[in-house]
mmCIF file of C-alpha atoms and ligand atoms in Angstrom:
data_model
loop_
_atom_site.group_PDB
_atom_site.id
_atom_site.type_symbol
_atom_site.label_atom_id
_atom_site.label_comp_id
_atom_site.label_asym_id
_atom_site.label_seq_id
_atom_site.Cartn_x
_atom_site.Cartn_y
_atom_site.Cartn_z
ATOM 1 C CA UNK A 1 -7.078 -29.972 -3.158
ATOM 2 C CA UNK A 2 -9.349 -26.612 -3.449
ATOM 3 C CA UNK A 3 -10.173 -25.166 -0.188
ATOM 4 C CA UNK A 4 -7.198 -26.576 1.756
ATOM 5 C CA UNK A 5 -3.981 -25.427 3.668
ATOM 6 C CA UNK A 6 -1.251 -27.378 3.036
ATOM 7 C CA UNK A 7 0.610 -28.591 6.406
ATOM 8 C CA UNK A 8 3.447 -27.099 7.377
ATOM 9 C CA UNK A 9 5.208 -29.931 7.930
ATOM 10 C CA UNK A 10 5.302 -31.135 3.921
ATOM 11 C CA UNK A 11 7.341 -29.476 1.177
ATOM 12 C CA UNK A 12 4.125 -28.860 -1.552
ATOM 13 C CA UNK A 13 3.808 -31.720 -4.067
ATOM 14 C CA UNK A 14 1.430 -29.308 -5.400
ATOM 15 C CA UNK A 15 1.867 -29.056 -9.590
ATOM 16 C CA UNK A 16 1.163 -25.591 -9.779
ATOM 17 C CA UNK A 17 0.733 -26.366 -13.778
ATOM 18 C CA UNK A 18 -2.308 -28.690 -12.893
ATOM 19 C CA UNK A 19 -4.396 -26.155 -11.009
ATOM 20 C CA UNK A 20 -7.118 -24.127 -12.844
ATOM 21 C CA UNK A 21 -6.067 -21.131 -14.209
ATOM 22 C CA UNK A 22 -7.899 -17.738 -13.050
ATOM 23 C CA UNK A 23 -8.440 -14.630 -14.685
ATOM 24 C CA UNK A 24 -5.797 -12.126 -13.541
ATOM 25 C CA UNK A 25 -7.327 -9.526 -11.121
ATOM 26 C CA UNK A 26 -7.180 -6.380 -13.637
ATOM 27 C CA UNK A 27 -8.348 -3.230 -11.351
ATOM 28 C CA UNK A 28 -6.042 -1.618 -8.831
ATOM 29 C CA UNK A 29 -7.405 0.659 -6.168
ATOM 30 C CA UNK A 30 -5.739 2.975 -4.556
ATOM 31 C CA UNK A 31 -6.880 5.541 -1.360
ATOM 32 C CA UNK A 32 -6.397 8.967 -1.899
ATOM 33 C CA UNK A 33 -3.882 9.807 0.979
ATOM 34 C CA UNK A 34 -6.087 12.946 2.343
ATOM 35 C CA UNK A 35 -5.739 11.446 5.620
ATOM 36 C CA UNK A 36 -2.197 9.886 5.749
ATOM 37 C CA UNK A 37 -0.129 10.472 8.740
ATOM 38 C CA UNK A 38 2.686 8.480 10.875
ATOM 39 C CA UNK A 39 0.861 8.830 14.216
ATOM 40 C CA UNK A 40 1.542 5.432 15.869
ATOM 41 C CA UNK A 41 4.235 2.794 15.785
ATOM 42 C CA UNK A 42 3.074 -0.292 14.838
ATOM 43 C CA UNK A 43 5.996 -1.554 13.047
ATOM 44 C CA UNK A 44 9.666 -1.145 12.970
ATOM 45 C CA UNK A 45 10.094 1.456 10.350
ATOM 46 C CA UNK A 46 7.376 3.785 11.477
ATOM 47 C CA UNK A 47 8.690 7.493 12.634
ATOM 48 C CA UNK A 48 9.609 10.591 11.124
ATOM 49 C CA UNK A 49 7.149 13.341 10.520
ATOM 50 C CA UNK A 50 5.160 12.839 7.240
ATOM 51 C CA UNK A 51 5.522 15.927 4.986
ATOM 52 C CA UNK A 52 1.744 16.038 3.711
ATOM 53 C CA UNK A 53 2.389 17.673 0.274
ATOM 54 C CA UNK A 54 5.235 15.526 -0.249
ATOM 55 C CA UNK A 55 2.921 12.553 0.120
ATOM 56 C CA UNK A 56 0.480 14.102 -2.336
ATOM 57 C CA UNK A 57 2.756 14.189 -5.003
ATOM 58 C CA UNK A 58 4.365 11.157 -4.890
ATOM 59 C CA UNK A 59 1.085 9.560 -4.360
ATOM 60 C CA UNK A 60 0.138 11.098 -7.402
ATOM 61 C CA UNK A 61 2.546 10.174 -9.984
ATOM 62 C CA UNK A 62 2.593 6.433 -8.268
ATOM 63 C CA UNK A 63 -1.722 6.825 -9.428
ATOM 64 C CA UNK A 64 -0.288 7.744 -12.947
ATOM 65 C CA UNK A 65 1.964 5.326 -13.173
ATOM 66 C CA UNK A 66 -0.530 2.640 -12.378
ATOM 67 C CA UNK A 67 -2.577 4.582 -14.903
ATOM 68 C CA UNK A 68 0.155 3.645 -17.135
ATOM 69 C CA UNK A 69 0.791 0.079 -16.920
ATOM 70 C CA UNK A 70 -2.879 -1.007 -15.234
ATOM 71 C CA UNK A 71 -5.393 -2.270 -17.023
ATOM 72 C CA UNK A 72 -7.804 -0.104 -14.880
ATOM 73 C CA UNK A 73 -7.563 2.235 -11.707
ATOM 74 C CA UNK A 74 -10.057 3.008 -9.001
ATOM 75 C CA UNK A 75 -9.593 5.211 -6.377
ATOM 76 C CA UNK A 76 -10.973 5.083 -3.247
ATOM 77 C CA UNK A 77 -12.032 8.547 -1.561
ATOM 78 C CA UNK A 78 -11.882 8.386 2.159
ATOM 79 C CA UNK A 79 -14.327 11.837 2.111
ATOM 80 C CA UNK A 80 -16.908 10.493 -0.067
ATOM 81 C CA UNK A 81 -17.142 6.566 0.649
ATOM 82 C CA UNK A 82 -15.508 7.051 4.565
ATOM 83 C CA UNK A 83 -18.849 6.649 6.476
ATOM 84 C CA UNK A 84 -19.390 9.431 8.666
ATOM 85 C CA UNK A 85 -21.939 7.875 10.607
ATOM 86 C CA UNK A 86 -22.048 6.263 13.947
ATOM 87 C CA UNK A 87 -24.973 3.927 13.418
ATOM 88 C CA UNK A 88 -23.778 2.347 10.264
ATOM 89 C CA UNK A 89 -20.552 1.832 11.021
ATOM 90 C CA UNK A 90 -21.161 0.513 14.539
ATOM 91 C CA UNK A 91 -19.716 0.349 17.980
ATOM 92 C CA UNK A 92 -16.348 0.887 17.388
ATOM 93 C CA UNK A 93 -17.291 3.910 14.462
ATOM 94 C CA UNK A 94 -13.914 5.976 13.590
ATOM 95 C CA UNK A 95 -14.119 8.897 10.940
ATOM 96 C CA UNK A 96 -11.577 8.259 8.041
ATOM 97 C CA UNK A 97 -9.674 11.385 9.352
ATOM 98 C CA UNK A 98 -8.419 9.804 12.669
ATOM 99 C CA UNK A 99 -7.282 6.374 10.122
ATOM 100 C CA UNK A 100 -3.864 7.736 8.926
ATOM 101 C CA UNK A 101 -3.102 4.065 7.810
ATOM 102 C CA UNK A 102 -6.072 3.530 5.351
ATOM 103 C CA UNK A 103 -4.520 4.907 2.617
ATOM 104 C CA UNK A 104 -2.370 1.235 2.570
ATOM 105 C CA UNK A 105 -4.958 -0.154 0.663
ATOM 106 C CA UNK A 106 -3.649 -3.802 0.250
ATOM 107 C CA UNK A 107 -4.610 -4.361 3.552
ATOM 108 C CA UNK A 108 -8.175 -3.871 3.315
ATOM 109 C CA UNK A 109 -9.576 -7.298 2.296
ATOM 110 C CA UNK A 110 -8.421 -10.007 -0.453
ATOM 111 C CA UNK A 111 -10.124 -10.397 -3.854
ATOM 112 C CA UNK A 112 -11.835 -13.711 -4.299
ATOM 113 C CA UNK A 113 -10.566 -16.087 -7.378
ATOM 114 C CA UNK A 114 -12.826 -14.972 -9.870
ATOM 115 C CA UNK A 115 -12.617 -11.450 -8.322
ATOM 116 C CA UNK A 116 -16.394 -10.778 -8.095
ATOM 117 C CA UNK A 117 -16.029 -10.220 -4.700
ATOM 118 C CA UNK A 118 -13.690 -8.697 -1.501
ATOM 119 C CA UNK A 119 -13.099 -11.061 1.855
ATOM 120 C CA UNK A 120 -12.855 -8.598 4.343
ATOM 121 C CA UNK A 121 -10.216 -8.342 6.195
ATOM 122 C CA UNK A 122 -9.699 -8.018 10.017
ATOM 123 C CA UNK A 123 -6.878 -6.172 11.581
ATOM 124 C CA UNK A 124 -4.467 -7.268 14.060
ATOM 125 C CA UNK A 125 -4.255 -4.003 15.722
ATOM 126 C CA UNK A 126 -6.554 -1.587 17.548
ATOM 127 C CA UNK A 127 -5.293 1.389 16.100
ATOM 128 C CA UNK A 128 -6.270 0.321 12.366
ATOM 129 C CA UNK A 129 -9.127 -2.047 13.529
ATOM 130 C CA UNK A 130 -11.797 0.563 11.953
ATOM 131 C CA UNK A 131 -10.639 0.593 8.450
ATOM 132 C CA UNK A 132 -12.467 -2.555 6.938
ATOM 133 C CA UNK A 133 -15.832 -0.546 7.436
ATOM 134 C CA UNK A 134 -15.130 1.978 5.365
ATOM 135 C CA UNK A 135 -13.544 -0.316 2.528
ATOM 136 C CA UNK A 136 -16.684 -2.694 2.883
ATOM 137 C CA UNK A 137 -18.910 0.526 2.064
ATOM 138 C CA UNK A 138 -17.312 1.068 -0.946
ATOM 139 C CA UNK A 139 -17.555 -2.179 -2.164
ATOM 140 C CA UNK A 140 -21.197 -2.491 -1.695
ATOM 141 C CA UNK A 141 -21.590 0.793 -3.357
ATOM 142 C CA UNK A 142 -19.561 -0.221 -6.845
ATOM 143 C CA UNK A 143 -21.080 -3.817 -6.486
ATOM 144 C CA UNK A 144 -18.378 -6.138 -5.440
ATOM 145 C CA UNK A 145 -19.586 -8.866 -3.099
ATOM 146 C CA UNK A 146 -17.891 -8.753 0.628
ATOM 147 C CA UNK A 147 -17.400 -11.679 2.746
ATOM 148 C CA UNK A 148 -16.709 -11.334 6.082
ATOM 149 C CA UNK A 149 -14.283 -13.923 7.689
ATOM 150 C CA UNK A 150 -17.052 -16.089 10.107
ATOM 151 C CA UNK A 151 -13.898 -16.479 13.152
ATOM 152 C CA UNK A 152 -11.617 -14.224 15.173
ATOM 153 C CA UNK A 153 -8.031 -14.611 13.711
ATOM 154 C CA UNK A 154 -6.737 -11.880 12.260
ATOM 155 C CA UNK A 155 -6.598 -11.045 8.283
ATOM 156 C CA UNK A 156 -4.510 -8.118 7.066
ATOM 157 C CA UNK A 157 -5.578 -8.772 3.554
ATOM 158 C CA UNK A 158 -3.140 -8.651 0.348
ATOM 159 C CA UNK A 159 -0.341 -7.134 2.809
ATOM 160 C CA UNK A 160 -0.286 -11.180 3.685
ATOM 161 C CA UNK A 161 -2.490 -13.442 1.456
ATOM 162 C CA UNK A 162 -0.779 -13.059 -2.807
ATOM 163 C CA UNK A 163 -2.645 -14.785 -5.722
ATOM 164 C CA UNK A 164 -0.101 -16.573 -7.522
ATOM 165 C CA UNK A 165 -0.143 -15.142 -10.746
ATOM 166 C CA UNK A 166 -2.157 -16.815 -12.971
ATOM 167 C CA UNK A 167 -3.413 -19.638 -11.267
ATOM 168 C CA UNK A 168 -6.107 -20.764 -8.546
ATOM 169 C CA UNK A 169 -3.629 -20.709 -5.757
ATOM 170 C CA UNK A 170 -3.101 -18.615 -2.757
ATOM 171 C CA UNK A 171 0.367 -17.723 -0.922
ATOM 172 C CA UNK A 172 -0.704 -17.440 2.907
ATOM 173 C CA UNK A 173 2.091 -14.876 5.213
ATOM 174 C CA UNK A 174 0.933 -15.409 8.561
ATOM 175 C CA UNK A 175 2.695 -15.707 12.124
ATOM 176 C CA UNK A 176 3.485 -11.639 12.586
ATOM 177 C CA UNK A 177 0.203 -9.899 11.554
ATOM 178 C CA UNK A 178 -2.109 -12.461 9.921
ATOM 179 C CA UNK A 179 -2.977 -15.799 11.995
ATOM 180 C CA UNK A 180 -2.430 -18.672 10.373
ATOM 181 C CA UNK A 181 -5.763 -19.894 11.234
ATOM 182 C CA UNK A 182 -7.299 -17.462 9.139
ATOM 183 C CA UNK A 183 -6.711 -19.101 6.651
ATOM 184 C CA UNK A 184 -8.624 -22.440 7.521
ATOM 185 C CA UNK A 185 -11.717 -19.677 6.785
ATOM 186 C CA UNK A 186 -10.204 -18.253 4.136
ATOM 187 C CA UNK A 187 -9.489 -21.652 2.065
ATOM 188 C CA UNK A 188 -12.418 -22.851 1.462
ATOM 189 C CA UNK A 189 -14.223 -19.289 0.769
ATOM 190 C CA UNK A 190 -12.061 -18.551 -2.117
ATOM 191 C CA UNK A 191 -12.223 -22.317 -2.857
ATOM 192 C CA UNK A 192 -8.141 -22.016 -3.594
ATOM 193 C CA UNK A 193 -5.352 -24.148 -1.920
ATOM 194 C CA UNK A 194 -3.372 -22.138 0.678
ATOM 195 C CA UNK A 195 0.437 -22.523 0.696
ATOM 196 C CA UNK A 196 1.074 -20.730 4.541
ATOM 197 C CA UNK A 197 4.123 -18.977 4.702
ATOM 198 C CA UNK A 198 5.693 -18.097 8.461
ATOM 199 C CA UNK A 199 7.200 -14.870 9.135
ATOM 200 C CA UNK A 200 8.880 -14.412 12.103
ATOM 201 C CA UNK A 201 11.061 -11.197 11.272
ATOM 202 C CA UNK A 202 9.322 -7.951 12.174
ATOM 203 C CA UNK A 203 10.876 -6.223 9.415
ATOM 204 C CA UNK A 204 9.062 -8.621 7.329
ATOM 205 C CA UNK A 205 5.722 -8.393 9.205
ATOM 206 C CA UNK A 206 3.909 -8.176 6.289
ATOM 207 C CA UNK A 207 4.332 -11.065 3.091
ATOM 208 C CA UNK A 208 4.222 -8.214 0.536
ATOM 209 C CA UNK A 209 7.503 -6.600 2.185
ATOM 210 C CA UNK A 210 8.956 -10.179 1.155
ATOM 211 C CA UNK A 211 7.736 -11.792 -1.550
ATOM 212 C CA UNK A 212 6.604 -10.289 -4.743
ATOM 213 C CA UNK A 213 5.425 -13.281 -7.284
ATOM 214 C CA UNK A 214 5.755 -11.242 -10.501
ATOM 215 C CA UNK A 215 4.519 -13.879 -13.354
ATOM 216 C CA UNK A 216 3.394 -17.173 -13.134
ATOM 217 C CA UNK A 217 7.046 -18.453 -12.698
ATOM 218 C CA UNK A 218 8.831 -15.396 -11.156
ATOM 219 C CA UNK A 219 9.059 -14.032 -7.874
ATOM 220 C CA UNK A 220 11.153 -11.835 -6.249
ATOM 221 C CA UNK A 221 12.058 -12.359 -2.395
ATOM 222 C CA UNK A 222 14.547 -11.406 0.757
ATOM 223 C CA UNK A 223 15.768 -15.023 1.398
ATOM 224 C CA UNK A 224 16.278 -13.579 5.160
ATOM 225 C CA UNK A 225 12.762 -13.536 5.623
ATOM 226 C CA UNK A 226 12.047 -17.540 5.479
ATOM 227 C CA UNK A 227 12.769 -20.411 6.897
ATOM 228 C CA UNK A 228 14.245 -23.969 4.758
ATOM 229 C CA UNK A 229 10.056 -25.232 4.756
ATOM 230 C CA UNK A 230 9.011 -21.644 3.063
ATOM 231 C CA UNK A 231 12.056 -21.678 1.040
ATOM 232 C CA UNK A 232 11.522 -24.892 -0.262
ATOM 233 C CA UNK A 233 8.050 -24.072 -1.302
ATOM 234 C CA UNK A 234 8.971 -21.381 -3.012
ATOM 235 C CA UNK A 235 11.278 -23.165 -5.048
ATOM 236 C CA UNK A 236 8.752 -25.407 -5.634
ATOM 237 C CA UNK A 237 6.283 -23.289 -7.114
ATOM 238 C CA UNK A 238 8.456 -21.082 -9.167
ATOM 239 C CA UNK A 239 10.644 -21.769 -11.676
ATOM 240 C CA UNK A 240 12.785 -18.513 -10.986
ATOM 241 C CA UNK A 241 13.497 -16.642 -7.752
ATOM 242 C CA UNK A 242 15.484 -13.509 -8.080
ATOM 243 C CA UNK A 243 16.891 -12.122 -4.314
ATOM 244 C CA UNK A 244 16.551 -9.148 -3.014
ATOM 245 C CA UNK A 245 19.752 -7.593 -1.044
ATOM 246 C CA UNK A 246 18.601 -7.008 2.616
ATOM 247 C CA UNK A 247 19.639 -3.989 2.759
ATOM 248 C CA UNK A 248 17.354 -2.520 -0.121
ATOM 249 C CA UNK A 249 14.287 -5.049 1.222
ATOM 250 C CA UNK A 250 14.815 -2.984 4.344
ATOM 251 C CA UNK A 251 15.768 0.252 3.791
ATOM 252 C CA UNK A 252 13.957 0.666 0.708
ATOM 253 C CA UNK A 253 11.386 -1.758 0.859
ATOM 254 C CA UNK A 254 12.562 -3.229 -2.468
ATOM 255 C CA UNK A 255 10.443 -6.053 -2.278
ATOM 256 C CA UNK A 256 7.343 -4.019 -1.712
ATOM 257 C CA UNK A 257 6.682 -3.479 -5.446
ATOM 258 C CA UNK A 258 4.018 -4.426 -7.967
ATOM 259 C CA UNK A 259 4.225 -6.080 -11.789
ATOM 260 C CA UNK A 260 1.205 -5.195 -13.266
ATOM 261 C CA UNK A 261 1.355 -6.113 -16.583
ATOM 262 C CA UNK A 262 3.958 -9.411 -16.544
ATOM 263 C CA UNK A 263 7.062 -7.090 -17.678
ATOM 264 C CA UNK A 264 7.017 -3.529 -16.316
ATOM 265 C CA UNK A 265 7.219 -3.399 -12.092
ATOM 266 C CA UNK A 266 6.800 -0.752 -10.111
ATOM 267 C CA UNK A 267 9.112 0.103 -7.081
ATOM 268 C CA UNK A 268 10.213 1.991 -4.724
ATOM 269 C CA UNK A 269 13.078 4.795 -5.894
ATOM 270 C CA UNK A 270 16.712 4.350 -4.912
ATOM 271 C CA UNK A 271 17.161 0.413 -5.017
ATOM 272 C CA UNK A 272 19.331 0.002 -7.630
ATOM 273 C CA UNK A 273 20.819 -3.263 -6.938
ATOM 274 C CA UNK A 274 17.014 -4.504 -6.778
ATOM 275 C CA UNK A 275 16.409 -3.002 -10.006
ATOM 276 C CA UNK A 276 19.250 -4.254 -11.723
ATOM 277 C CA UNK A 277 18.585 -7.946 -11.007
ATOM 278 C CA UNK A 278 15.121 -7.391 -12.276
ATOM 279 C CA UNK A 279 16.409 -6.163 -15.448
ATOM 280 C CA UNK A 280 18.994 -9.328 -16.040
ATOM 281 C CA UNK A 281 15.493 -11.174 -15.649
ATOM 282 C CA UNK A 282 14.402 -9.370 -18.393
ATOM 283 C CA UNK A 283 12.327 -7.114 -16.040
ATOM 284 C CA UNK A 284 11.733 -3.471 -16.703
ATOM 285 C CA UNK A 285 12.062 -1.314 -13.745
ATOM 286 C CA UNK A 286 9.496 1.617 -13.252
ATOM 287 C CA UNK A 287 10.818 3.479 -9.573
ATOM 288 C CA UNK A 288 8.727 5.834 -8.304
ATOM 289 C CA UNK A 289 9.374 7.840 -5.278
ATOM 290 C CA UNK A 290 7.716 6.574 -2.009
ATOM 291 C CA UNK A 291 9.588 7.978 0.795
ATOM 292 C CA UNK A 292 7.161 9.378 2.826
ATOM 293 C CA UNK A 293 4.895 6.471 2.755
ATOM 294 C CA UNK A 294 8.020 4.383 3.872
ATOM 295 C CA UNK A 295 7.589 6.665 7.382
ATOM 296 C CA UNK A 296 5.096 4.464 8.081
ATOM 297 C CA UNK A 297 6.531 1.123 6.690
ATOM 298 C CA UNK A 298 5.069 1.185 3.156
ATOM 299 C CA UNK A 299 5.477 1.296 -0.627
ATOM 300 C CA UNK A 300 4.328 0.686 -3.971
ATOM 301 C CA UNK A 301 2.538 -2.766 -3.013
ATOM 302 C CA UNK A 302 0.572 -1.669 0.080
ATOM 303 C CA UNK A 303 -0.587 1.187 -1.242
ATOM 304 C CA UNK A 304 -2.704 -0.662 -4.161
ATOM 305 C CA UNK A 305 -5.225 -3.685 -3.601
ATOM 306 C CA UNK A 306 -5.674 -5.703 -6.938
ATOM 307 C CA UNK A 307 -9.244 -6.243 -7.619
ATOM 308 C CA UNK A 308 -11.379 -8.193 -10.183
HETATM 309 N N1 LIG B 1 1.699 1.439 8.872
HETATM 310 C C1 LIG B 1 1.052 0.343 8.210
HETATM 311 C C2 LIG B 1 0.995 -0.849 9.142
HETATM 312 O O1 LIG B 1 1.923 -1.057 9.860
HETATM 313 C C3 LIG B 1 1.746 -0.001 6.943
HETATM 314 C C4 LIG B 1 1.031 -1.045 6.146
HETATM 315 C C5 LIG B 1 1.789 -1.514 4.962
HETATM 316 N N2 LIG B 1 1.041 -2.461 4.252
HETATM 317 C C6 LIG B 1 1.509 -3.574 3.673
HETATM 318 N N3 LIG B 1 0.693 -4.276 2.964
HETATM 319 N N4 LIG B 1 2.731 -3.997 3.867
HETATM 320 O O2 LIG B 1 0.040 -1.576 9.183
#
């Protein structure tokens, strides 16, 4: 079963207790935001004008609180590890400074199983196209290993491809951002079985605005955002599913948050209904304020990329 995507077509009779377990993926980077702007509009929340200092500071003290509940933190400086240079970076070279989206880390590449290495992703769109580069510099400058995907579908990273918790098996969003024939590449490189997932809501164009496994048999998700086939594989592979209310998986990006250490999670201020269901699940809620990164359609979740 390693290496494969499950069809579409079949509800998993995948026993998620049989696969191999795998070493949780203990180091979070983040970008600094030096460079963060809204400057495009490449999905439906993006507009607004970005108050810089703002974003500093909320960046900040979400870097502190990952510092809190993280086992370790790296953070990625665009100045120092952004290559400046045409001829290493190739063709389609962009400085760091004209990237106001690379500070959404999660969408930089995927870590492999055993998290020795990064598969690279590939954007969908031309305006963020340039930002692997940069990312795969500073891998092979602290010594992770980077694959890069051997086709042409596109890969937005962690934004769409989620370990489960826990265990050798890979959640696949595709069908908005991600192709689903990336992962046919990407199964048998992190030799883990893929369980696709179709989006089809642009609100939800990225998994991690959706669907947010917190433990091994916990996840929290915006039921609007799948169809019966994902649904049913998500009840199959959890034992508990708490719901997001629309409203705060949209407004608020609820959904876009991060548990870290299998109690405390991290989200995005002023969801309260969110926060209280994670509570009754005996979830403690950590909100921190990301309101100018939700100008451009993130939170807590794409602003971090787990790594081994
Ligand atoms: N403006 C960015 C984009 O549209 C936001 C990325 C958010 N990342 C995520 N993993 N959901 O690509």
């Amino acid at each position: 079963i390693d290496g494969t995507v499950y069809d579409d077509r079949t509800p998993p009779t995948l026993d998620r207790t049989a696969l191999p377990r795998r070493p949780d993926h203990a180091t979070v980077l983040l970008v600094a935001p030096t460079y963060f702007d809204v400057r495009y509009r490449i999905n439906p929340y993006m507009g607004g004008v970005v108050d810089g200092a703002r974003a500093r500071s909320e960046w900040d003290r979400l870097r502190r609180a990952y510092e809190r509940y993280a086992e370790r933190v790296v953070v990625l400086d665009p100045d120092r590890y952004g290559t400046p240079d045409p001829e290493e970076s190739g063709r389609d070279h962009v400085a760091p400074a004209r990237l106001p989206d690379l500070v959404f880390a999660a969408n930089l590449g995927l870590a492999t199983a055993d998290g020795d290495g990064v598969v690279l992703a590939r954007m969908a769109t031309a305006e963020r196209a340039a930002e692997p580069v940069h990312f795969a510099r500073w891998c092979r400058a602290v010594g992770y290993d980077v694959h890069e995907l051997p086709g042409e579908a596109a890969f937005e990273g962690t934004g769409d491809a989620i370990w489960h918790p826990g265990r050798r098996l890979l959640w696949g969003g595709y069908g908005v951002r991600t192709e689903r024939a990336a992962y046919d590449e990407i199964a048998p490189l992190v030799d883990a079985p893929v369980v696709p997932l179709e989006l089809a809501d642009e609100r939800f164009y990225h998994l991690d605005v959706c669907f947010a496994p917190l433990t091994e048999e916990t996840v929290l998700i915006v039921p609007e955002a799948f169809d019966a086939a994902g649904r049913d594989r998500i009840d199959a592979l959890f034992e508990r599913v708490i719901e997001a209310p629309l409203s705060e998986a949209t407004d608020g990006l609820a959904c876009n948050c991060h548990c870290v250490d299998g109690r405390h999670v991290l989200l995005g201020a002023g969801n309260p209904e969110t926060e209280r269901r994670l509570r009754d699940a005996g979830f403690v809620p950590v909100p921190v304020s990301t309101a100018e990164f939700r100008k451009a359609g993130g939170s807590v979740r794409c602003l971090s990329l787990s790594l081994g």
